[in-house]
Amino acid sequence: MSFQSLGLSDALLKAISKKGYETPSPIQQKAIPPVLEGRDVLASAQTGTGKTAGFTLPLLHLLSENQSPKFRVIRALILTPTRELAAQVHESVKDYSKFLDVKSTVIFGGVNQNPQVNRLRQGVDVLIATPGRLLDLQNQKLLSLKHVEVFVLDEADRMLDMGFLRDIERVMKLIPAKRQNLMFSATFSKDIRKLANGILNNPVQVEATPENSTVDAISQKVYRVAKNKKTGLIIKLISEGHWEQVLVFTRTKHGANKLTKKMISAGISAAAIHGNKSQGARTKALAGFKNGSIRVLVATDIAARGLDIPLLPHVVNFELPNISEDYVHRIGRTGRAGANGQAVSLVSADETSYLKNIEKLIGLNIEVEIVEGFEPDPNASTEPIKPGQNRQRRHSKKTNSSGRRKNNKNKRNYSKQRNDKRH
Ligand code: ADP
Ligand code: MG
């Protein structure tokens, strides 16, 4: 299937080819046609599967088909949970509307509102917003949502996780009752369905690449290691392997900060990204990571979810998540959109049960390796650590290493994804 056959306008096709996309991803193939028909759509697909274009392309097509009156009014509203995501979606909207007469802007909190208000005054067709700043500017009568024709809730699961339900309900009261609604989410939970029932009108429900079907496209490896040797091991892997762009997950914010400091002392440029960091620091870290000036980004699950960091070659679990699904989300950051990726997990004795649960979930035994000098601690307890607890044991004994290596360079190919379901 091609983008042409989806019926998108020439101006959009030109923008798409400029982005270098060849074929629509499964979720795009499924979501674009019903959106173009004007239907309400509830779509779910894993992070990194191209959901943004799944709603942005048909939305821009619809907007440019019926031009607005003499002056520009907000005809499409896209709500996202975080500032980073809002900025990312805005980048996509700008890219795809390059050859269209459509203006867009983004508003989010944590920064001065005046530049945002000035851009709104100049007139926009598409507004991307986080709920807080949107309601704030609306209360100040600095924007009107009375002409919204299409309402998009992006990363809906994360919206709920972050407690935006009330804000979403407030926003719903400000937009016309007659409108098209689109809801995109990485997961389909009971709460998402409930929210969808309240917002969507007779929706078409589409789903692609259920959670666990894509993990076999990623080469995965576990290093069994003593807890107190993890930092040394990760530094060795990154420097000796010449890994250039590495996303590292830690369980806690404190752990992220500590590891970042150690990396920097070892001469590896690194930055931490988590909820306690200021907006400026997070944007700077992300930009540095994307442009290559920061080699290692250390993140917690919450901070990283939904972030678009394309072509990520290495993901490291410095600690395994205690929720197995988070493992799938984490390693989904690598090998996205056709690139190869490697996911590595450093596993100490107390994480043994987490590893078992993950292997059960993905239906796969992950290859294990032990590096000489960084052996696991044979006396350490396999009792799982409670979330938030950081127990350290310090008995170490040498064991023999086994240096098996395997290179699984399976390309993730959109046309080959399995288990697609239509509801
Ligand atoms: P999601 O919202 O599902 O997490 P995004 O919309 O952020 O995913 O897209 C993930 C990455 O895939 C982005 O870098 C995007 O540019 C890229 N992408 C999207 N659609 C395609 C496509 N059809 N072909 C190739 N790359 C794509
Ligand atoms: Mg997204």
Short mmCIF file of C-alpha atoms and ligand atoms in Angstrom, two decimals:
data_model
loop_
_atom_site.label_atom_id
_atom_site.label_comp_id
_atom_site.label_asym_id
_atom_site.label_seq_id
_atom_site.Cartn_x
_atom_site.Cartn_y
_atom_site.Cartn_z
CA MET A 1 0.00 0.00 0.00
CA SER A 2 1.23 3.50 -0.81
CA PHE A 3 0.45 6.94 0.53
CA GLN A 4 -1.04 7.80 -2.90
CA SER A 5 -3.59 5.04 -2.65
CA LEU A 6 -4.81 6.47 0.65
CA GLY A 7 -6.10 9.46 -1.29
CA LEU A 8 -3.97 12.18 0.26
CA SER A 9 -3.49 15.42 -1.68
CA ASP A 10 -0.43 16.07 -3.86
CA ALA A 11 0.83 18.74 -1.49
CA LEU A 12 0.81 16.21 1.34
CA LEU A 13 2.42 13.50 -0.80
CA LYS A 14 5.20 15.93 -1.64
CA ALA A 15 5.78 16.66 2.07
CA ILE A 16 5.71 12.95 2.87
CA SER A 17 8.33 12.12 0.27
CA LYS A 18 10.42 15.00 1.57
CA LYS A 19 10.38 13.27 4.95
CA GLY A 20 11.65 10.13 3.24
CA TYR A 21 8.68 7.92 4.08
CA GLU A 22 8.04 5.23 1.50
CA THR A 23 5.07 3.29 2.81
CA PRO A 24 2.47 4.08 5.43
CA SER A 25 2.93 2.18 8.68
CA PRO A 26 0.15 -0.27 9.65
CA ILE A 27 -1.54 2.16 12.00
CA GLN A 28 -1.40 4.83 9.30
CA GLN A 29 -2.92 2.44 6.76
CA LYS A 30 -5.74 1.70 9.13
CA ALA A 31 -6.40 5.13 10.62
CA ILE A 32 -6.03 7.46 7.65
CA PRO A 33 -9.02 6.25 5.54
CA PRO A 34 -11.69 6.56 8.28
CA VAL A 35 -10.32 9.96 9.34
CA LEU A 36 -10.57 11.14 5.73
CA GLU A 37 -14.17 9.94 5.69
CA GLY A 38 -14.89 12.21 8.61
CA ARG A 39 -15.41 9.40 11.09
CA ASP A 40 -14.45 9.44 14.74
CA VAL A 41 -11.45 7.15 15.27
CA LEU A 42 -10.01 5.36 18.25
CA ALA A 43 -6.52 4.12 17.36
CA SER A 44 -3.96 2.22 19.32
CA ALA A 45 -0.43 1.18 18.40
CA GLN A 46 2.84 0.94 20.22
CA THR A 47 5.14 3.93 20.68
CA GLY A 48 7.19 4.61 17.59
CA THR A 49 4.75 3.26 15.04
CA GLY A 50 3.93 6.60 13.41
CA LYS A 51 0.69 7.56 15.11
CA THR A 52 1.39 11.29 14.72
CA ALA A 53 1.24 11.13 10.94
CA GLY A 54 -1.74 8.79 11.32
CA PHE A 55 -3.88 11.69 12.45
CA THR A 56 -1.92 14.69 11.17
CA LEU A 57 -1.94 13.77 7.49
CA PRO A 58 -5.69 13.19 7.08
CA LEU A 59 -6.44 16.13 9.36
CA LEU A 60 -4.40 18.48 7.18
CA HIS A 61 -6.03 16.99 4.10
CA LEU A 62 -9.50 17.76 5.48
CA LEU A 63 -8.57 21.28 6.57
CA SER A 64 -7.06 22.21 3.24
CA GLU A 65 -10.03 20.79 1.34
CA ASN A 66 -12.39 23.26 2.95
CA GLN A 67 -10.53 26.50 3.41
CA SER A 68 -11.51 28.61 6.39
CA PRO A 69 -13.38 31.94 6.15
CA LYS A 70 -11.54 35.21 5.51
CA PHE A 71 -9.65 35.13 8.78
CA ARG A 72 -8.04 32.14 10.38
CA VAL A 73 -9.76 30.42 13.30
CA ILE A 74 -8.65 27.38 15.27
CA ARG A 75 -10.22 24.54 13.29
CA ALA A 76 -8.21 21.69 14.72
CA LEU A 77 -7.15 21.20 18.31
CA ILE A 78 -4.56 18.58 19.25
CA LEU A 79 -4.14 17.90 22.96
CA THR A 80 -0.97 16.22 24.19
CA PRO A 81 0.11 15.43 27.75
CA THR A 82 3.57 17.01 27.87
CA ARG A 83 5.43 19.97 26.49
CA GLU A 84 7.94 17.79 24.69
CA LEU A 85 5.20 15.86 22.94
CA ALA A 86 3.37 19.04 22.04
CA ALA A 87 6.54 20.45 20.51
CA GLN A 88 7.16 17.20 18.62
CA VAL A 89 3.65 17.06 17.20
CA HIS A 90 3.97 20.68 16.15
CA GLU A 91 7.19 19.86 14.29
CA SER A 92 5.33 17.12 12.41
CA VAL A 93 2.40 19.38 11.61
CA LYS A 94 4.80 22.00 10.28
CA ASP A 95 6.66 19.44 8.17
CA TYR A 96 3.52 17.95 6.65
CA SER A 97 1.84 21.31 5.99
CA LYS A 98 4.88 22.75 4.25
CA PHE A 99 3.10 22.97 0.89
CA LEU A 100 -0.34 23.85 2.26
CA ASP A 101 -1.92 27.12 3.28
CA VAL A 102 -2.32 25.94 6.85
CA LYS A 103 -0.87 27.70 9.87
CA SER A 104 -0.20 26.02 13.19
CA THR A 105 1.24 26.85 16.57
CA VAL A 106 1.94 25.20 19.88
CA ILE A 107 1.21 26.31 23.43
CA PHE A 108 2.41 24.77 26.69
CA GLY A 109 3.13 25.85 30.22
CA GLY A 110 6.39 26.54 31.99
CA VAL A 111 7.38 29.35 29.64
CA ASN A 112 6.26 32.95 29.14
CA GLN A 113 2.85 33.04 27.50
CA ASN A 114 3.35 36.25 25.52
CA PRO A 115 5.13 34.85 22.47
CA GLN A 116 2.46 32.12 22.29
CA VAL A 117 -0.33 34.69 22.54
CA ASN A 118 1.27 36.78 19.80
CA ARG A 119 1.35 33.82 17.45
CA LEU A 120 -2.28 33.01 18.25
CA ARG A 121 -3.24 36.61 17.43
CA GLN A 122 -1.74 36.25 13.97
CA GLY A 123 -4.26 33.48 13.32
CA VAL A 124 -3.78 29.71 13.25
CA ASP A 125 -5.76 26.80 11.82
CA VAL A 126 -4.18 24.09 13.95
CA LEU A 127 -3.42 24.43 17.64
CA ILE A 128 -1.32 21.90 19.51
CA ALA A 129 -1.59 22.32 23.27
CA THR A 130 -1.08 20.85 26.69
CA PRO A 131 -4.28 21.06 28.75
CA GLY A 132 -3.05 23.44 31.46
CA ARG A 133 -1.86 26.28 29.25
CA LEU A 134 -4.84 25.85 26.93
CA LEU A 135 -7.33 26.32 29.76
CA ASP A 136 -5.26 29.14 31.18
CA LEU A 137 -5.26 31.16 27.93
CA GLN A 138 -8.92 30.36 27.37
CA ASN A 139 -9.75 31.71 30.85
CA GLN A 140 -7.93 34.89 29.96
CA LYS A 141 -10.04 35.04 26.76
CA LEU A 142 -6.87 34.94 24.67
CA LEU A 143 -8.15 32.19 22.42
CA SER A 144 -11.43 30.74 21.25
CA LEU A 145 -12.23 27.11 20.58
CA LYS A 146 -15.68 27.80 19.14
CA HIS A 147 -14.68 26.92 15.60
CA VAL A 148 -12.92 23.62 16.28
CA GLU A 149 -13.94 21.03 13.67
CA VAL A 150 -11.50 18.28 14.59
CA PHE A 151 -10.43 17.40 18.10
CA VAL A 152 -7.45 15.09 18.65
CA LEU A 153 -6.42 13.50 21.90
CA ASP A 154 -2.87 12.23 21.41
CA GLU A 155 -1.15 9.81 23.81
CA ALA A 156 -4.47 9.41 25.57
CA ASP A 157 -3.20 6.71 27.95
CA ARG A 158 -0.47 8.99 29.17
CA MET A 159 -3.00 11.81 29.60
CA LEU A 160 -4.93 9.62 31.99
CA ASP A 161 -1.75 8.49 33.78
CA MET A 162 -0.87 12.11 34.35
CA GLY A 163 -4.26 12.93 35.79
CA PHE A 164 -5.61 15.10 32.97
CA LEU A 165 -9.12 13.62 32.95
CA ARG A 166 -10.74 16.68 34.54
CA ASP A 167 -8.89 19.05 32.24
CA ILE A 168 -9.96 17.04 29.21
CA GLU A 169 -13.57 17.28 30.36
CA ARG A 170 -13.19 21.03 30.75
CA VAL A 171 -11.80 21.35 27.24
CA MET A 172 -14.68 19.30 25.83
CA LYS A 173 -17.11 21.92 27.12
CA LEU A 174 -15.33 24.64 25.18
CA ILE A 175 -15.48 23.07 21.74
CA PRO A 176 -18.57 22.69 19.54
CA ALA A 177 -20.67 19.57 20.10
CA LYS A 178 -20.62 18.81 16.40
CA ARG A 179 -17.05 17.90 15.55
CA GLN A 180 -14.82 15.02 14.52
CA ASN A 181 -12.94 13.31 17.35
CA LEU A 182 -9.73 11.30 17.12
CA MET A 183 -8.14 9.47 20.00
CA PHE A 184 -4.66 7.93 19.74
CA SER A 185 -3.04 5.82 22.40
CA ALA A 186 -0.19 3.36 22.89
CA THR A 187 -2.42 1.06 24.91
CA PHE A 188 -6.10 0.14 25.12
CA SER A 189 -7.10 -0.01 28.76
CA LYS A 190 -10.49 -0.07 30.37
CA ASP A 191 -10.01 3.58 31.32
CA ILE A 192 -9.19 4.50 27.74
CA ARG A 193 -12.37 2.82 26.53
CA LYS A 194 -14.35 4.69 29.14
CA LEU A 195 -12.83 7.99 28.13
CA ALA A 196 -13.46 7.14 24.47
CA ASN A 197 -17.11 6.42 25.20
CA GLY A 198 -17.48 9.89 26.66
CA ILE A 199 -15.78 11.68 23.78
CA LEU A 200 -16.12 9.70 20.56
CA ASN A 201 -19.22 9.33 18.50
CA ASN A 202 -19.72 5.89 16.93
CA PRO A 203 -15.96 5.51 16.39
CA VAL A 204 -14.05 3.27 14.06
CA GLN A 205 -11.62 1.35 16.22
CA VAL A 206 -8.22 0.49 14.75
CA GLU A 207 -5.29 -1.28 16.27
CA ALA A 208 -1.88 -2.30 14.96
CA THR A 209 1.14 -4.20 16.24
CA PRO A 210 -0.10 -5.30 19.63
CA GLU A 211 2.37 -4.65 22.38
CA ASN A 212 4.53 -7.73 22.20
CA SER A 213 4.73 -8.66 18.55
CA THR A 214 7.56 -6.37 17.50
CA VAL A 215 10.11 -7.21 20.15
CA ASP A 216 11.62 -10.02 18.11
CA ALA A 217 12.78 -7.47 15.56
CA ILE A 218 15.14 -6.08 18.17
CA SER A 219 18.32 -7.81 19.23
CA GLN A 220 18.11 -8.29 22.99
CA LYS A 221 20.74 -9.29 25.49
CA VAL A 222 21.02 -9.66 29.25
CA TYR A 223 24.23 -9.14 31.17
CA ARG A 224 24.14 -10.85 34.55
CA VAL A 225 26.18 -8.61 36.81
CA ALA A 226 26.70 -7.77 40.47
CA LYS A 227 24.68 -4.75 41.46
CA ASN A 228 27.70 -2.73 42.51
CA LYS A 229 29.42 -3.41 39.21
CA LYS A 230 26.68 -2.17 36.92
CA THR A 231 28.10 1.33 36.58
CA GLY A 232 31.52 -0.01 35.64
CA LEU A 233 29.99 -2.42 33.15
CA ILE A 234 27.81 0.11 31.39
CA ILE A 235 30.73 2.49 31.03
CA LYS A 236 32.84 -0.33 29.58
CA LEU A 237 30.09 -1.39 27.13
CA ILE A 238 29.53 2.15 25.91
CA SER A 239 33.17 3.10 25.53
CA GLU A 240 34.56 -0.17 24.18
CA GLY A 241 31.56 -0.80 21.97
CA HIS A 242 31.77 2.78 20.65
CA TRP A 243 28.06 3.20 21.23
CA GLU A 244 27.23 6.68 20.12
CA GLN A 245 23.59 7.26 20.95
CA VAL A 246 22.45 5.44 24.03
CA LEU A 247 19.21 5.72 25.93
CA VAL A 248 19.58 4.34 29.46
CA PHE A 249 16.65 3.60 31.72
CA THR A 250 16.91 3.74 35.49
CA ARG A 251 14.16 2.97 37.93
CA THR A 252 14.43 6.19 39.94
CA LYS A 253 15.17 9.87 39.37
CA HIS A 254 17.91 9.68 41.97
CA GLY A 255 19.43 6.72 40.15
CA ALA A 256 19.32 8.66 36.88
CA ASN A 257 21.19 11.59 38.40
CA LYS A 258 23.79 9.40 40.07
CA LEU A 259 24.52 7.42 36.92
CA THR A 260 24.72 10.58 34.81
CA LYS A 261 27.36 12.02 37.16
CA LYS A 262 29.41 8.82 36.99
CA MET A 263 29.25 8.79 33.19
CA ILE A 264 30.42 12.36 33.01
CA SER A 265 33.33 11.61 35.36
CA ALA A 266 34.24 8.75 33.06
CA GLY A 267 34.40 11.18 30.14
CA ILE A 268 31.13 10.18 28.50
CA SER A 269 28.81 13.10 27.76
CA ALA A 270 25.51 12.37 29.45
CA ALA A 271 22.35 14.06 30.68
CA ALA A 272 19.43 12.95 32.80
CA ILE A 273 15.81 13.51 31.85
CA HIS A 274 13.09 13.08 34.45
CA GLY A 275 10.21 14.82 36.10
CA ASN A 276 12.29 16.80 38.58
CA LYS A 277 14.24 18.54 35.84
CA SER A 278 13.18 21.98 34.68
CA GLN A 279 11.61 22.35 31.27
CA GLY A 280 14.70 24.14 29.99
CA ALA A 281 17.00 21.38 31.19
CA ARG A 282 14.83 18.67 29.63
CA THR A 283 14.56 20.41 26.26
CA LYS A 284 18.29 21.05 26.24
CA ALA A 285 19.10 17.44 27.11
CA LEU A 286 16.80 16.08 24.43
CA ALA A 287 18.10 18.47 21.78
CA GLY A 288 21.69 17.62 22.69
CA PHE A 289 20.93 13.93 22.49
CA LYS A 290 19.29 14.28 19.10
CA ASN A 291 22.10 16.36 17.60
CA GLY A 292 24.79 14.06 18.94
CA SER A 293 26.46 16.40 21.44
CA ILE A 294 25.12 14.25 24.28
CA ARG A 295 26.01 10.61 23.92
CA VAL A 296 23.96 9.12 26.72
CA LEU A 297 20.50 10.12 27.83
CA VAL A 298 19.52 8.66 31.19
CA ALA A 299 15.78 8.56 31.69
CA THR A 300 13.02 7.23 33.90
CA ASP A 301 10.04 5.49 32.28
CA ILE A 302 7.64 8.34 32.78
CA ALA A 303 10.01 10.93 31.30
CA ALA A 304 10.76 8.84 28.25
CA ARG A 305 7.33 7.58 27.28
CA GLY A 306 6.13 9.00 23.99
CA LEU A 307 9.32 10.89 23.25
CA ASP A 308 10.26 10.62 19.62
CA ILE A 309 13.95 9.91 19.29
CA PRO A 310 14.30 8.39 15.85
CA LEU A 311 16.89 5.81 14.79
CA LEU A 312 18.03 4.91 18.26
CA PRO A 313 20.70 2.24 18.06
CA HIS A 314 21.09 1.35 21.76
CA VAL A 315 18.74 1.07 24.66
CA VAL A 316 20.10 -0.05 28.03
CA ASN A 317 18.06 -1.12 31.00
CA PHE A 318 20.35 -0.20 33.86
CA GLU A 319 17.68 -1.75 36.01
CA LEU A 320 14.82 -3.89 34.79
CA PRO A 321 11.38 -2.40 35.25
CA ASN A 322 9.19 -4.23 37.76
CA ILE A 323 6.27 -3.95 35.32
CA SER A 324 7.02 -6.24 32.40
CA GLU A 325 5.07 -4.16 29.87
CA ASP A 326 7.43 -1.25 30.58
CA TYR A 327 10.26 -3.41 29.23
CA VAL A 328 8.42 -3.67 25.93
CA HIS A 329 7.82 0.07 25.87
CA ARG A 330 11.46 0.75 26.67
CA ILE A 331 12.99 -1.50 24.05
CA GLY A 332 10.42 -0.23 21.56
CA ARG A 333 12.60 2.90 21.50
CA THR A 334 15.18 1.09 19.47
CA GLY A 335 14.93 -0.19 15.94
CA ARG A 336 11.95 2.04 15.29
CA ALA A 337 10.80 3.01 11.84
CA GLY A 338 13.01 0.55 10.04
CA ALA A 339 16.30 1.07 11.87
CA ASN A 340 18.23 -1.69 13.60
CA GLY A 341 18.50 -1.65 17.31
CA GLN A 342 20.03 -3.39 20.25
CA ALA A 343 18.49 -3.59 23.69
CA VAL A 344 20.71 -4.54 26.58
CA SER A 345 19.70 -5.16 30.19
CA LEU A 346 21.99 -5.22 33.22
CA VAL A 347 20.45 -7.71 35.60
CA SER A 348 21.50 -8.31 39.20
CA ALA A 349 20.36 -11.20 41.38
CA ASP A 350 17.46 -9.31 42.92
CA GLU A 351 16.00 -8.70 39.45
CA THR A 352 15.77 -12.38 38.59
CA SER A 353 12.03 -12.55 39.01
CA TYR A 354 11.52 -9.42 36.89
CA LEU A 355 13.54 -11.06 34.14
CA LYS A 356 11.45 -14.22 34.33
CA ASN A 357 8.23 -12.27 34.05
CA ILE A 358 9.53 -10.29 31.09
CA GLU A 359 10.62 -13.45 29.28
CA LYS A 360 7.21 -14.91 29.90
CA LEU A 361 5.51 -11.83 28.50
CA ILE A 362 7.58 -11.65 25.32
CA GLY A 363 7.64 -15.43 24.94
CA LEU A 364 11.38 -15.52 24.48
CA ASN A 365 14.45 -16.43 26.51
CA ILE A 366 16.84 -13.53 26.23
CA GLU A 367 20.46 -14.39 25.53
CA VAL A 368 22.66 -14.05 28.63
CA GLU A 369 26.25 -12.92 28.77
CA ILE A 370 28.69 -12.42 31.63
CA VAL A 371 31.66 -10.08 31.24
CA GLU A 372 34.92 -10.92 32.96
CA GLY A 373 35.53 -8.65 35.92
CA PHE A 374 31.81 -7.83 36.10
CA GLU A 375 30.46 -11.18 37.23
CA PRO A 376 27.23 -11.55 39.15
CA ASP A 377 27.49 -11.87 42.91
CA PRO A 378 26.81 -15.54 43.76
CA ASN A 379 25.90 -14.67 47.35
CA ALA A 380 23.42 -11.93 46.54
CA SER A 381 19.80 -12.51 47.41
CA THR A 382 17.38 -13.12 44.57
CA GLU A 383 14.64 -11.55 46.65
CA PRO A 384 13.16 -8.78 44.50
CA ILE A 385 13.79 -5.23 45.64
CA LYS A 386 10.66 -3.30 46.39
CA PRO A 387 10.08 -0.37 44.05
CA GLY A 388 11.91 2.64 45.43
CA GLN A 389 14.20 0.57 47.64
CA ASN A 390 17.85 0.40 46.80
CA ARG A 391 19.57 -2.48 48.50
CA GLN A 392 23.19 -3.18 47.86
CA ARG A 393 25.19 -6.27 48.76
CA ARG A 394 28.90 -6.44 48.66
CA HIS A 395 30.12 -10.01 48.49
CA SER A 396 31.82 -10.80 45.26
CA LYS A 397 33.44 -13.92 43.98
CA LYS A 398 34.97 -14.60 40.63
CA THR A 399 33.17 -16.89 38.25
CA ASN A 400 34.06 -17.81 34.73
CA SER A 401 32.77 -15.68 31.96
CA SER A 402 31.10 -16.90 28.87
CA GLY A 403 31.45 -14.70 25.87
CA ARG A 404 28.74 -15.76 23.52
CA ARG A 405 27.78 -13.26 20.95
CA LYS A 406 24.97 -13.16 18.53
CA ASN A 407 23.97 -10.53 16.08
CA ASN A 408 20.35 -10.38 15.28
CA LYS A 409 20.06 -7.68 12.72
CA ASN A 410 16.49 -8.18 11.76
CA LYS A 411 15.07 -5.13 10.12
CA ARG A 412 11.76 -4.02 11.40
CA ASN A 413 9.60 -3.79 8.37
CA TYR A 414 6.23 -2.15 8.46
CA SER A 415 4.84 -4.35 5.75
CA LYS A 416 5.81 -7.46 7.69
CA GLN A 417 4.30 -6.75 11.06
CA ARG A 418 2.16 -9.53 12.36
CA ASN A 419 -0.96 -9.90 14.41
CA ASP A 420 -2.72 -6.85 13.05
CA LYS A 421 -6.28 -6.81 14.23
CA ARG A 422 -9.24 -4.87 13.09
CA HIS A 423 -12.23 -4.33 15.30
P1 ADP B 1 4.17 7.29 17.86
O1 ADP B 1 3.35 8.53 18.07
O2 ADP B 1 3.38 6.12 17.38
O3 ADP B 1 5.00 6.95 19.06
P2 ADP B 1 5.64 8.89 15.97
O4 ADP B 1 4.50 9.46 15.27
O5 ADP B 1 6.35 9.76 16.95
O6 ADP B 1 5.23 7.54 16.70
O7 ADP B 1 6.65 8.32 14.86
C1 ADP B 1 7.82 7.63 15.19
C2 ADP B 1 8.88 7.86 14.13
O8 ADP B 1 8.53 7.18 12.93
C3 ADP B 1 9.06 9.31 13.77
O9 ADP B 1 10.43 9.59 13.72
C4 ADP B 1 8.44 9.44 12.41
O10 ADP B 1 9.07 10.45 11.66
C5 ADP B 1 8.66 8.07 11.81
N1 ADP B 1 7.64 7.67 10.82
C6 ADP B 1 6.31 7.89 10.91
N2 ADP B 1 5.67 7.37 9.85
C7 ADP B 1 6.61 6.80 9.08
C8 ADP B 1 6.56 6.09 7.81
N3 ADP B 1 5.42 5.86 7.19
N4 ADP B 1 7.72 5.64 7.31
C9 ADP B 1 8.89 5.86 7.97
N5 ADP B 1 9.00 6.52 9.13
C10 ADP B 1 7.88 6.99 9.69
MG MG B 2 2.88 9.76 19.56
#
